[in-house]
Amino acid sequence: MGKNVSERSIDPATRAMLLEADRAGIETAWDRFDKQQPQCGFGILGVCCRNCNMGPCRIDPFGEGADRGVCGATADIIVARNLLRMIAAGAAAHSDHARDAVLAFKKMAEGEAEGYQIKDGAKMNALAAEYGISPEGRSPEEVALELANVLLSEFGKQEGPITFTRRAPAKRQSVWEKAGIDPRGVDREIVECMHRTHIGVDNDPVHLLLHGLRTSISDGWGGSMIATDVQDVLFGTPTPVMSESNLGVLKSDEVNIIVHGHEPILSEMIVAAAEDPEMVALAIEMGAKGISVSGICCTGNEVLMRHGIPTAGNFLQQELAVITGAVEAMVVDVQCIMPALGNLAGCYHTKFISTSPKADFPGTLRMEYHEEKALETAREIVRAAVENYPNRDPGRVNIPREKSGCMVGFSAEAILGALGGTPQPLVDAIVSGSIKGVGAVVGCNNPKVQHDFGHVNLVRELIRNDVLVVTTGCNAIACAKAGLLLPEAAKEAGPGLRPICEALGVPPVLHMGSCVDISRILVLAAALANHLGVDISDLPAAGAAPEWMSEKAVSIGAYVIASGVYTVLGTVPPVLGSPEVTSVLTKGVEGVVGASFAVEPDPFKAAKLMIAKIEEKREGLGLSA
Ligand code: CUV
Ligand code: SF4
């Protein structure tokens, strides 16, 4: 097989399992990636169009062949349209997840969702207040029902603004209004993306890109934010908690259940069902010492943040978890779940259980989840896993030893709480220069680059330079595995940041949650900006997605720059075939929203770019370098 394992990942547990895969003759995403080489040059540049059946059309990047499609679309138009469709898909994924969270919340309010309850009533009342709903003289369930209904109506809101966008500083809101990108409901924006990219509709790259920004804002400050907040009400707002990370969290003598995907709606119930004494007794009857639940990707992040459930790894480790031979059930919902898992699970005793009515895969056991009987379904799933334990072949079990401790659970509320309820101490530290600024590092893994290399090195460079890092998604998991989420990691921070972390007993890298929880970062940024009376684009902050791959990441990147935060991408988006789109995204858009993208695969150079931007913003605020 192609590359040697150390070129594929910096993570020792991942390397060990890649060697094991090789020994067992099993293919992983890395091998399939190698088989895809060379990847299509038109696709890489974004100049292939399949939007109508006169095509497919492609533009010759060398300027010798076709310079437009059958309809006359140029490379600029095709690239912009393709990018808009990526944003639409990403925003749809986040926001459809949000819709399901609200629907579960509504069923709970109606007393039809056994096992769910209002865990954070204070947060619910605060949300209700944003919508002008008064809790006066009403039961929490009545408030919940009214709130659920107004939240549901946000998705299809035909006229703007959507309520949570009013959380942004007033200056940011007027930037959006002036540019004509203050969004309406996310459903409407996504439909308009599809309409505009149909043959013969919107054919101006800048006009298309502006709608892309508008759509992404309806995700970040709409769909994603709704998902985060409703999940906090239903399952609790995270507070700091200790846990563990990496494949070493799997247990050699317990039933291992992995929850993978993105929604906490079912995984919360699985966590509860796995603690049920009846289930634990059954596990013991089957010869196991107990039941161990761990997570992968963002479903994992959700239960990690709220319950300290260990994370077994990030996106590229999903297959490796099965290859340990120690997983009784891989339970999935939606998003970032490789269809390859079906075949793979078939080579082991692992049950690959799919639960979402929306997401089926080859080779799965379907155990569809519905709110009305979520706890019951969760119990059935846990039982299936436990009863599968005797099928485990001890001779094939190979759990890497590596795991690292981590401190997680830094919701915006928890961070502000730790600071005494106001951003002032953080502002003071930034003003004095002890903390230079804030870096938000997020996003996926991608076999195009060495697994975790960009994540870990970029974050290390930032904290070494006194930049406080906030993280979500698969970056957070990479940081956890590297020990960067431990308070002890303060030792790796610069002379300004280190004593602050040590005094507060927190790591220099704060895990804020799953990908939809990037909305927490927006809320924190808004709190800082509002406190200072400036716009988000004035803050000494920068973002990065060193190893991104998903369409969701494209929507995220777009709303982060639309919110005013400069963002460095570590893998190249499919836009280079259009000089105009490339130039708008890396330069022109700055004049519209006060931030732009950069592409820099080298994490050390990416850190330099982010730090330079932070210095520039400090200067703008009249702060010392
Ligand atoms: Ni939603 S989107 S690979 S799991 S961060 Fe992880 Fe996070 Fe990307 Fe998917
Ligand atoms: Fe070709 Fe235009 Fe049809 Fe795209 S929309 S496939 S460029 S004819």
XYZ file of C-alpha atoms and ligand atoms in Angstrom:
642
model
C 0.000 0.000 0.000
C 0.982 3.558 -0.826
C 2.458 5.914 1.697
C 4.059 4.854 4.920
C 1.922 5.399 7.974
C 3.989 8.153 9.535
C 3.408 10.301 6.456
C -0.319 9.764 6.840
C -0.791 10.919 10.435
C 1.129 12.415 13.324
C -1.098 10.561 15.794
C 0.567 7.436 17.237
C -2.750 5.643 17.808
C -3.722 6.303 14.198
C -0.348 5.084 12.966
C -0.694 1.882 14.996
C -4.129 1.166 13.536
C -2.988 1.949 10.000
C -0.279 -0.683 10.421
C -2.916 -3.077 11.715
C -5.122 -2.296 8.680
C -2.171 -3.068 6.425
C -1.541 -6.369 8.188
C -5.203 -7.308 7.894
C -5.306 -6.231 4.227
C -8.016 -3.692 4.949
C -8.492 -0.512 2.975
C -8.992 2.873 4.647
C -9.793 6.375 3.412
C -6.061 6.959 2.917
C -5.782 4.001 0.530
C -8.898 5.033 -1.345
C -7.478 8.539 -1.558
C -4.306 7.135 -3.137
C -6.412 5.192 -5.646
C -8.096 8.459 -6.650
C -4.782 9.938 -7.762
C -4.454 11.927 -9.876
C -7.692 13.680 -8.878
C -9.535 15.506 -11.661
C -7.851 18.811 -12.461
C -11.109 20.424 -13.584
C -12.756 19.461 -10.311
C -9.841 20.735 -8.239
C -10.113 24.111 -9.962
C -13.908 24.165 -9.726
C -14.412 24.640 -13.486
C -16.640 21.641 -14.157
C -20.391 22.286 -14.440
C -23.182 19.686 -14.435
C -26.032 22.083 -13.763
C -27.874 21.164 -16.975
C -27.976 18.359 -19.482
C -26.386 20.314 -22.302
C -23.290 19.658 -20.243
C -21.310 18.499 -18.439
C -19.101 21.396 -19.467
C -15.602 22.242 -18.399
C -13.334 25.160 -18.991
C -9.787 24.603 -20.176
C -7.600 26.151 -17.491
C -4.717 26.504 -19.944
C -6.720 28.761 -22.202
C -6.339 26.507 -25.226
C -9.687 24.710 -25.299
C -13.216 25.783 -24.392
C -13.405 29.035 -22.481
C -17.140 28.756 -21.839
C -19.869 26.168 -21.365
C -22.606 25.430 -23.888
C -24.779 28.142 -22.305
C -21.863 30.578 -22.360
C -20.980 30.362 -18.682
C -17.365 31.331 -18.034
C -14.997 29.833 -15.481
C -15.855 32.702 -13.132
C -19.567 31.939 -13.320
C -19.130 28.186 -12.996
C -16.785 28.448 -10.003
C -19.050 30.921 -8.200
C -22.131 28.799 -8.831
C -20.387 25.655 -7.598
C -19.223 27.434 -4.471
C -22.736 28.713 -3.793
C -24.036 25.148 -4.017
C -21.416 24.005 -1.512
C -22.521 26.720 0.886
C -26.152 25.744 0.386
C -25.420 22.098 1.171
C -23.372 22.963 4.237
C -25.953 25.403 5.581
C -28.664 22.810 4.913
C -26.823 20.162 6.921
C -26.405 22.399 9.962
C -29.858 23.841 9.788
C -31.727 20.625 9.162
C -29.959 19.291 12.235
C -31.201 22.408 14.061
C -34.733 21.776 12.856
C -34.658 18.266 14.298
C -33.427 19.636 17.605
C -36.322 22.106 17.690
C -38.813 19.398 16.720
C -37.555 17.235 19.590
C -37.869 20.254 21.877
C -41.432 20.757 20.703
C -42.374 17.108 21.243
C -40.852 17.383 24.721
C -43.015 20.436 25.426
C -46.065 18.505 24.284
C -45.171 15.649 26.609
C -44.577 13.295 23.696
C -40.846 12.733 23.998
C -40.117 10.346 26.840
C -36.762 10.925 28.452
C -36.316 14.535 27.331
C -36.746 17.432 29.678
C -35.849 21.081 30.138
C -32.337 20.858 31.562
C -31.474 24.537 31.429
C -34.583 26.519 32.287
C -32.653 29.756 32.739
C -31.315 29.532 29.208
C -34.786 28.743 27.900
C -36.208 31.818 29.585
C -33.395 33.957 28.188
C -34.176 32.669 24.687
C -37.874 33.221 25.249
C -37.128 36.812 26.245
C -35.302 37.362 22.939
C -38.557 36.464 21.214
C -40.669 38.545 23.584
C -42.193 35.482 25.216
C -42.915 36.013 28.895
C -42.682 33.095 31.322
C -45.005 34.979 33.696
C -47.746 32.726 35.092
C -47.015 29.859 32.690
C -45.545 26.422 33.082
C -42.067 25.795 31.643
C -43.662 23.444 29.101
C -46.005 26.188 27.897
C -43.059 28.532 27.433
C -41.158 25.742 25.693
C -43.999 25.110 23.275
C -44.354 28.746 22.301
C -40.582 29.084 21.953
C -40.426 25.919 19.835
C -43.062 27.297 17.511
C -41.365 30.663 16.986
C -38.012 28.939 16.480
C -39.567 26.689 13.856
C -40.958 29.719 12.067
C -37.435 31.219 11.882
C -36.386 28.584 9.364
C -38.911 29.656 6.764
C -39.023 33.348 7.628
C -39.725 35.116 4.325
C -38.607 38.567 5.442
C -35.593 39.421 7.567
C -34.160 39.875 9.986
C -33.913 36.564 11.798
C -33.835 37.122 15.528
C -30.429 35.746 16.532
C -28.656 37.986 13.995
C -29.627 40.802 16.399
C -27.039 39.340 18.775
C -24.344 40.691 16.475
C -22.993 44.169 17.274
C -25.091 46.973 15.754
C -22.162 47.880 13.511
C -22.057 44.369 12.100
C -25.785 44.424 11.457
C -25.458 47.595 9.454
C -22.548 46.132 7.465
C -24.893 43.308 6.482
C -27.765 45.641 5.696
C -25.573 47.874 3.559
C -24.270 44.915 1.581
C -27.776 43.514 1.197
C -26.806 40.292 2.973
C -28.780 40.514 6.212
C -30.417 37.123 5.851
C -33.966 35.896 5.880
C -34.811 32.382 7.099
C -32.239 29.753 6.203
C -34.723 27.645 4.222
C -35.464 30.586 1.962
C -31.782 31.418 1.465
C -30.896 27.825 0.598
C -33.752 27.526 -1.885
C -32.605 30.766 -3.460
C -29.072 29.328 -3.808
C -30.487 26.415 -5.768
C -32.642 28.714 -7.863
C -29.867 31.148 -8.663
C -27.501 28.351 -9.718
C -30.021 26.718 -12.071
C -29.081 27.261 -15.695
C -29.742 30.764 -16.872
C -30.440 32.590 -13.605
C -27.683 34.358 -11.687
C -24.556 34.733 -13.795
C -22.577 37.425 -12.037
C -19.853 35.982 -9.787
C -19.931 38.813 -7.235
C -23.714 38.779 -7.075
C -23.616 35.016 -6.538
C -20.951 35.263 -3.839
C -22.882 37.912 -1.925
C -25.826 35.569 -1.764
C -23.412 32.912 -0.541
C -22.462 35.164 2.363
C -26.101 35.884 3.103
C -26.920 32.171 3.131
C -23.965 31.384 5.366
C -25.041 34.053 7.879
C -28.475 32.445 8.030
C -26.618 29.281 9.014
C -24.111 30.676 11.542
C -26.403 33.220 13.179
C -29.513 31.181 12.378
C -29.600 27.422 11.959
C -26.385 26.570 13.790
C -27.115 28.991 16.599
C -30.606 27.574 17.036
C -29.139 24.042 17.184
C -26.665 25.022 19.885
C -29.127 26.910 22.032
C -31.983 24.434 21.859
C -29.603 21.564 22.606
C -28.340 23.468 25.633
C -31.901 23.892 26.888
C -32.667 20.189 26.350
C -29.386 18.666 27.468
C -27.717 21.333 29.587
C -25.281 24.132 28.811
C -21.762 22.701 29.012
C -19.509 23.514 31.946
C -15.879 22.442 32.339
C -15.425 18.714 32.794
C -12.460 16.337 32.529
C -12.369 13.453 30.093
C -10.113 11.388 27.831
C -9.433 11.149 24.128
C -8.094 8.854 21.415
C -8.583 5.199 20.526
C -7.005 4.160 23.827
C -10.306 5.032 25.530
C -11.793 1.805 24.120
C -11.973 -0.926 26.763
C -10.591 -4.424 26.279
C -12.973 -5.927 28.824
C -16.145 -3.883 28.379
C -18.826 -3.535 25.744
C -17.725 -0.628 23.537
C -20.406 1.510 21.950
C -19.326 4.378 19.702
C -21.692 7.215 18.871
C -20.726 8.939 15.637
C -22.247 11.703 13.541
C -23.618 15.032 14.653
C -26.810 15.081 16.675
C -26.969 14.737 20.454
C -30.696 13.968 20.297
C -30.235 10.199 20.281
C -26.708 9.921 21.693
C -27.879 11.586 24.916
C -30.372 8.746 25.275
C -27.718 6.127 24.468
C -25.535 7.538 27.221
C -28.495 7.272 29.620
C -29.443 3.759 28.483
C -25.857 2.527 28.867
C -25.959 3.536 32.536
C -29.183 1.623 33.137
C -28.393 -1.019 35.840
C -30.397 -3.582 33.890
C -28.160 -3.070 30.843
C -25.001 -3.157 32.930
C -26.171 -6.411 34.531
C -26.788 -7.854 31.076
C -23.285 -6.843 30.024
C -21.846 -8.677 33.010
C -23.947 -11.704 32.169
C -22.391 -11.612 28.698
C -18.922 -11.729 30.214
C -18.038 -8.032 30.018
C -17.046 -5.830 32.953
C -19.445 -3.090 31.931
C -20.518 -0.793 29.117
C -18.322 1.958 27.772
C -19.635 4.694 25.469
C -17.272 6.880 23.489
C -17.707 9.291 20.602
C -16.353 10.164 17.185
C -16.784 13.465 15.314
C -19.366 15.944 16.551
C -21.924 13.632 18.155
C -18.890 12.665 20.193
C -18.135 16.315 20.899
C -21.700 16.898 22.092
C -21.619 14.133 24.724
C -18.009 14.955 25.577
C -18.913 18.582 26.303
C -21.958 17.758 28.425
C -21.071 14.485 30.135
C -17.335 14.020 29.779
C -17.971 10.937 27.599
C -14.521 10.160 26.126
C -13.852 10.800 22.464
C -12.325 7.919 20.512
C -11.083 10.171 17.729
C -11.790 12.524 14.882
C -13.127 12.097 11.355
C -10.295 10.040 9.863
C -10.295 7.652 12.820
C -13.819 6.298 12.308
C -12.639 3.293 10.329
C -9.698 2.754 12.667
C -12.059 2.391 15.619
C -13.683 -0.616 13.944
C -10.256 -2.043 13.069
C -9.456 -2.274 16.802
C -11.804 -5.265 16.761
C -13.185 -4.087 20.078
C -16.280 -2.148 19.014
C -19.582 -3.918 19.569
C -21.665 -1.155 17.974
C -20.908 1.873 15.835
C -24.079 3.921 16.192
C -24.475 6.731 13.670
C -26.924 9.510 12.926
C -26.049 12.056 10.215
C -23.060 13.749 8.539
C -19.407 12.785 8.089
C -20.171 9.061 8.368
C -18.223 7.145 5.737
C -20.312 4.658 3.752
C -17.151 2.551 3.851
C -18.045 1.626 7.431
C -20.644 -0.875 6.205
C -18.202 -3.108 4.394
C -15.624 -2.672 7.100
C -17.981 -3.592 9.935
C -18.759 -6.751 7.961
C -15.099 -7.829 8.341
C -15.417 -7.606 12.139
C -18.110 -8.427 14.665
C -19.070 -4.724 14.866
C -22.735 -3.852 14.367
C -23.032 -0.716 12.223
C -26.323 0.770 13.423
C -27.896 3.688 11.565
C -30.590 5.600 13.363
C -31.645 8.660 11.370
C -34.725 8.468 9.162
C -32.639 10.573 6.745
C -29.433 8.585 6.571
C -29.037 5.012 5.412
C -25.817 3.225 4.475
C -24.906 -0.109 2.953
C -24.459 -2.826 5.531
C -26.267 -1.196 8.420
C -28.669 -2.506 10.938
C -31.485 0.086 10.824
C -32.783 1.080 14.224
C -34.657 4.218 13.380
C -34.966 6.814 16.020
C -38.113 8.881 16.695
C -38.520 11.290 19.614
C -41.659 9.552 20.889
C -39.699 6.443 21.780
C -36.111 7.617 21.800
C -35.274 6.085 25.170
C -36.801 2.774 24.111
C -34.814 2.769 20.851
C -31.673 3.719 22.743
C -32.211 0.749 25.059
C -32.687 -1.589 22.104
C -29.469 -0.292 20.566
C -27.515 -0.736 23.783
C -28.974 -4.225 24.177
C -27.929 -5.130 20.614
C -24.402 -3.958 21.415
C -24.253 -5.857 24.701
C -25.573 -9.056 23.137
C -22.896 -8.712 20.474
C -20.075 -8.846 23.050
C -19.723 -12.673 22.987
C -19.070 -12.385 19.245
C -15.916 -10.383 19.850
C -12.822 -12.346 18.818
C -10.192 -11.603 21.493
C -7.508 -12.719 19.051
C -8.395 -9.812 16.778
C -8.608 -7.132 19.445
C -5.911 -4.542 19.058
C -6.580 -1.351 21.006
C -3.792 1.196 20.816
C -2.588 2.312 24.217
C -2.570 6.023 23.425
C -5.030 8.302 25.124
C -4.776 11.734 26.620
C -6.686 13.577 29.286
C -8.604 16.713 28.373
C -10.610 19.487 29.973
C -13.631 20.408 27.883
C -17.009 22.106 28.220
C -16.198 25.733 27.528
C -19.515 27.154 26.412
C -19.622 30.945 26.065
C -21.590 30.951 29.322
C -18.908 28.878 31.062
C -16.120 31.132 29.806
C -17.894 34.309 30.873
C -18.792 32.633 34.175
C -15.149 31.745 34.823
C -14.288 35.396 34.204
C -16.774 36.523 36.833
C -19.727 37.148 34.546
C -18.149 39.832 32.358
C -15.643 39.811 29.513
C -13.701 42.582 31.319
C -10.827 40.372 32.624
C -10.299 38.983 29.110
C -10.444 42.491 27.678
C -7.912 43.673 30.276
C -5.564 40.832 29.361
C -5.899 41.677 25.671
C -5.390 45.397 26.295
C -2.286 44.788 28.413
C -0.969 42.485 25.688
C -0.647 39.419 27.950
C -3.085 37.848 25.555
C -2.447 39.133 22.041
C -5.763 37.997 20.697
C -8.010 35.043 20.042
C -7.577 32.354 17.414
C -10.533 30.196 16.438
C -9.279 26.917 14.967
C -11.870 24.458 13.724
C -12.765 21.929 11.070
C -12.322 18.455 9.729
C -9.565 16.044 8.749
C -8.616 15.471 5.131
C -6.322 12.760 3.736
C -4.913 15.398 1.358
C -2.800 16.538 4.302
C -1.076 14.672 7.134
C -3.748 13.830 9.713
C -3.708 16.231 12.707
C -0.412 17.861 11.616
C -2.006 21.155 10.604
C -4.399 21.165 13.568
C -1.873 20.559 16.296
C 0.996 22.625 14.927
C -1.122 25.663 14.137
C -2.637 25.663 17.612
C 0.773 25.171 19.268
C 2.222 28.119 17.332
C -0.680 30.338 18.328
C -0.547 29.655 22.055
C 3.248 29.930 22.038
C 2.671 33.450 20.715
C 0.159 34.336 23.438
C -2.889 33.842 21.277
C -5.717 32.208 23.238
C -7.266 29.461 21.108
C -10.916 28.483 20.978
C -11.666 25.262 19.135
C -14.503 23.038 17.945
C -15.076 19.992 15.772
C -12.276 17.715 14.687
C -9.626 20.320 15.548
C -10.755 20.127 19.160
C -10.356 16.351 19.102
C -6.882 16.660 17.560
C -5.949 19.109 20.329
C -7.387 16.791 22.982
C -5.296 13.891 21.727
C -2.174 16.072 21.736
C -2.708 17.061 25.365
C -3.417 20.676 24.464
C -6.756 20.687 26.294
C -5.132 19.996 29.654
C -4.495 22.843 32.103
C -0.859 21.628 32.090
C -0.636 22.660 28.437
C -0.278 26.193 29.800
C 3.430 25.263 29.881
C 3.389 25.413 26.098
C 1.858 28.889 26.089
C 3.812 32.118 25.796
C 4.888 34.191 28.825
C 1.730 36.313 28.713
C -0.898 33.622 28.246
C 0.680 31.014 30.521
C 0.220 32.703 33.927
C -3.386 33.596 33.093
C -4.242 29.981 32.291
C -2.392 28.826 35.397
C -4.238 31.300 37.603
C -7.612 30.228 36.211
C -6.686 26.536 36.042
C -7.764 26.307 32.409
C -6.008 25.092 29.270
C -4.754 27.637 26.707
C -7.023 25.935 24.162
C -10.718 26.033 25.014
C -12.980 23.331 23.584
C -16.257 25.077 22.723
C -18.046 22.109 21.171
C -19.228 20.656 17.886
C -19.300 22.358 14.493
C -22.729 23.919 15.037
C -21.227 25.281 18.259
C -19.074 27.658 16.258
C -22.145 29.737 17.022
C -20.760 29.855 20.583
C -17.638 31.494 19.188
C -19.814 34.057 17.398
C -21.686 34.778 20.630
C -18.412 35.183 22.518
C -17.021 37.463 19.800
C -20.198 39.539 19.900
C -19.952 39.813 23.689
C -16.350 41.036 23.419
C -17.129 43.494 20.634
C -20.221 44.831 22.380
C -18.287 45.240 25.595
C -15.708 47.322 23.755
C -18.262 49.139 21.640
C -16.615 47.980 18.412
C -17.429 45.665 15.518
C -16.294 42.024 15.439
C -14.006 42.967 12.543
C -12.119 45.313 14.914
C -11.244 42.527 17.359
C -7.740 41.037 17.456
C -9.032 37.684 16.299
C -8.481 35.297 13.411
C -9.881 31.944 12.334
C -8.518 28.839 10.649
C -9.633 25.483 9.276
C -6.339 23.668 8.688
C -7.678 20.325 7.409
C -11.241 21.081 6.313
C -13.094 18.858 3.848
C -16.900 19.140 4.280
C -19.398 21.457 2.596
C -20.404 22.511 6.106
C -16.902 23.895 6.505
C -17.461 26.049 3.421
C -20.594 27.531 4.943
C -18.740 28.034 8.229
C -15.789 29.749 6.560
C -18.186 32.029 4.716
C -20.126 33.096 7.808
C -16.953 33.564 9.814
C -15.576 36.062 7.290
C -19.056 37.575 6.889
C -18.956 38.113 10.650
C -15.713 40.043 10.221
C -13.056 37.443 11.096
C -10.091 36.793 8.777
C -9.854 33.062 8.060
C -6.978 30.892 6.860
C -7.809 27.654 5.046
C -5.328 24.806 5.115
C -6.714 22.866 2.161
C -7.425 24.636 -1.100
C -11.088 25.226 -1.966
C -12.141 24.437 -5.565
C -12.078 28.056 -6.752
C -8.658 28.590 -8.306
C -10.076 28.107 -11.818
C -11.637 31.546 -11.487
C -9.268 34.461 -11.070
C -12.235 36.682 -10.246
C -13.725 34.480 -7.511
C -10.262 33.885 -6.026
C -9.556 37.580 -5.931
C -12.955 38.450 -4.429
C -12.553 35.860 -1.656
C -8.986 36.763 -0.777
C -9.196 40.545 -1.269
C -12.366 42.177 -2.571
C -14.681 40.824 0.110
C -12.631 42.637 2.770
C -14.080 45.928 1.519
C -17.601 44.547 2.007
C -17.454 42.680 5.329
C -14.070 43.688 6.758
C -12.495 40.241 6.444
C -11.238 37.839 3.806
C -9.865 34.340 3.262
C -6.293 33.215 2.863
C -5.094 29.766 1.848
C -1.978 28.433 3.550
C -1.338 24.696 3.882
C 1.750 25.165 6.073
C 0.473 25.553 9.659
C 3.548 27.521 10.753
C 3.023 30.051 7.983
C -0.720 30.045 8.676
C 0.018 30.953 12.299
C 2.194 33.828 11.099
C -0.628 35.107 8.895
C -3.094 34.941 11.784
C -0.719 36.636 14.207
C 0.027 39.386 11.686
C -3.716 39.991 11.318
C -4.120 40.059 15.100
C -1.267 42.616 15.357
C -2.930 44.715 12.668
C -6.217 44.702 14.580
C -4.437 45.553 17.831
C -2.888 48.542 16.158
C -6.298 49.564 14.831
C -7.613 49.590 18.395
C -4.585 51.588 19.564
C -3.153 48.657 21.530
C 0.570 47.916 21.810
C 1.970 45.199 19.588
Ni -19.114 18.658 12.443
S -17.693 18.575 9.570
S -15.313 16.159 9.890
S -17.371 16.024 12.362
S -15.212 18.942 11.848
Fe -15.134 16.844 11.859
Fe -17.354 18.031 13.063
Fe -15.669 18.357 9.837
Fe -17.356 16.489 10.233
Fe -22.805 23.648 -19.394
Fe -24.106 25.959 -18.848
Fe -25.364 23.597 -18.577
Fe -23.401 24.259 -16.879
S -25.366 25.282 -17.096
S -23.702 22.270 -17.842
S -22.024 25.430 -18.230
S -24.566 24.494 -20.456
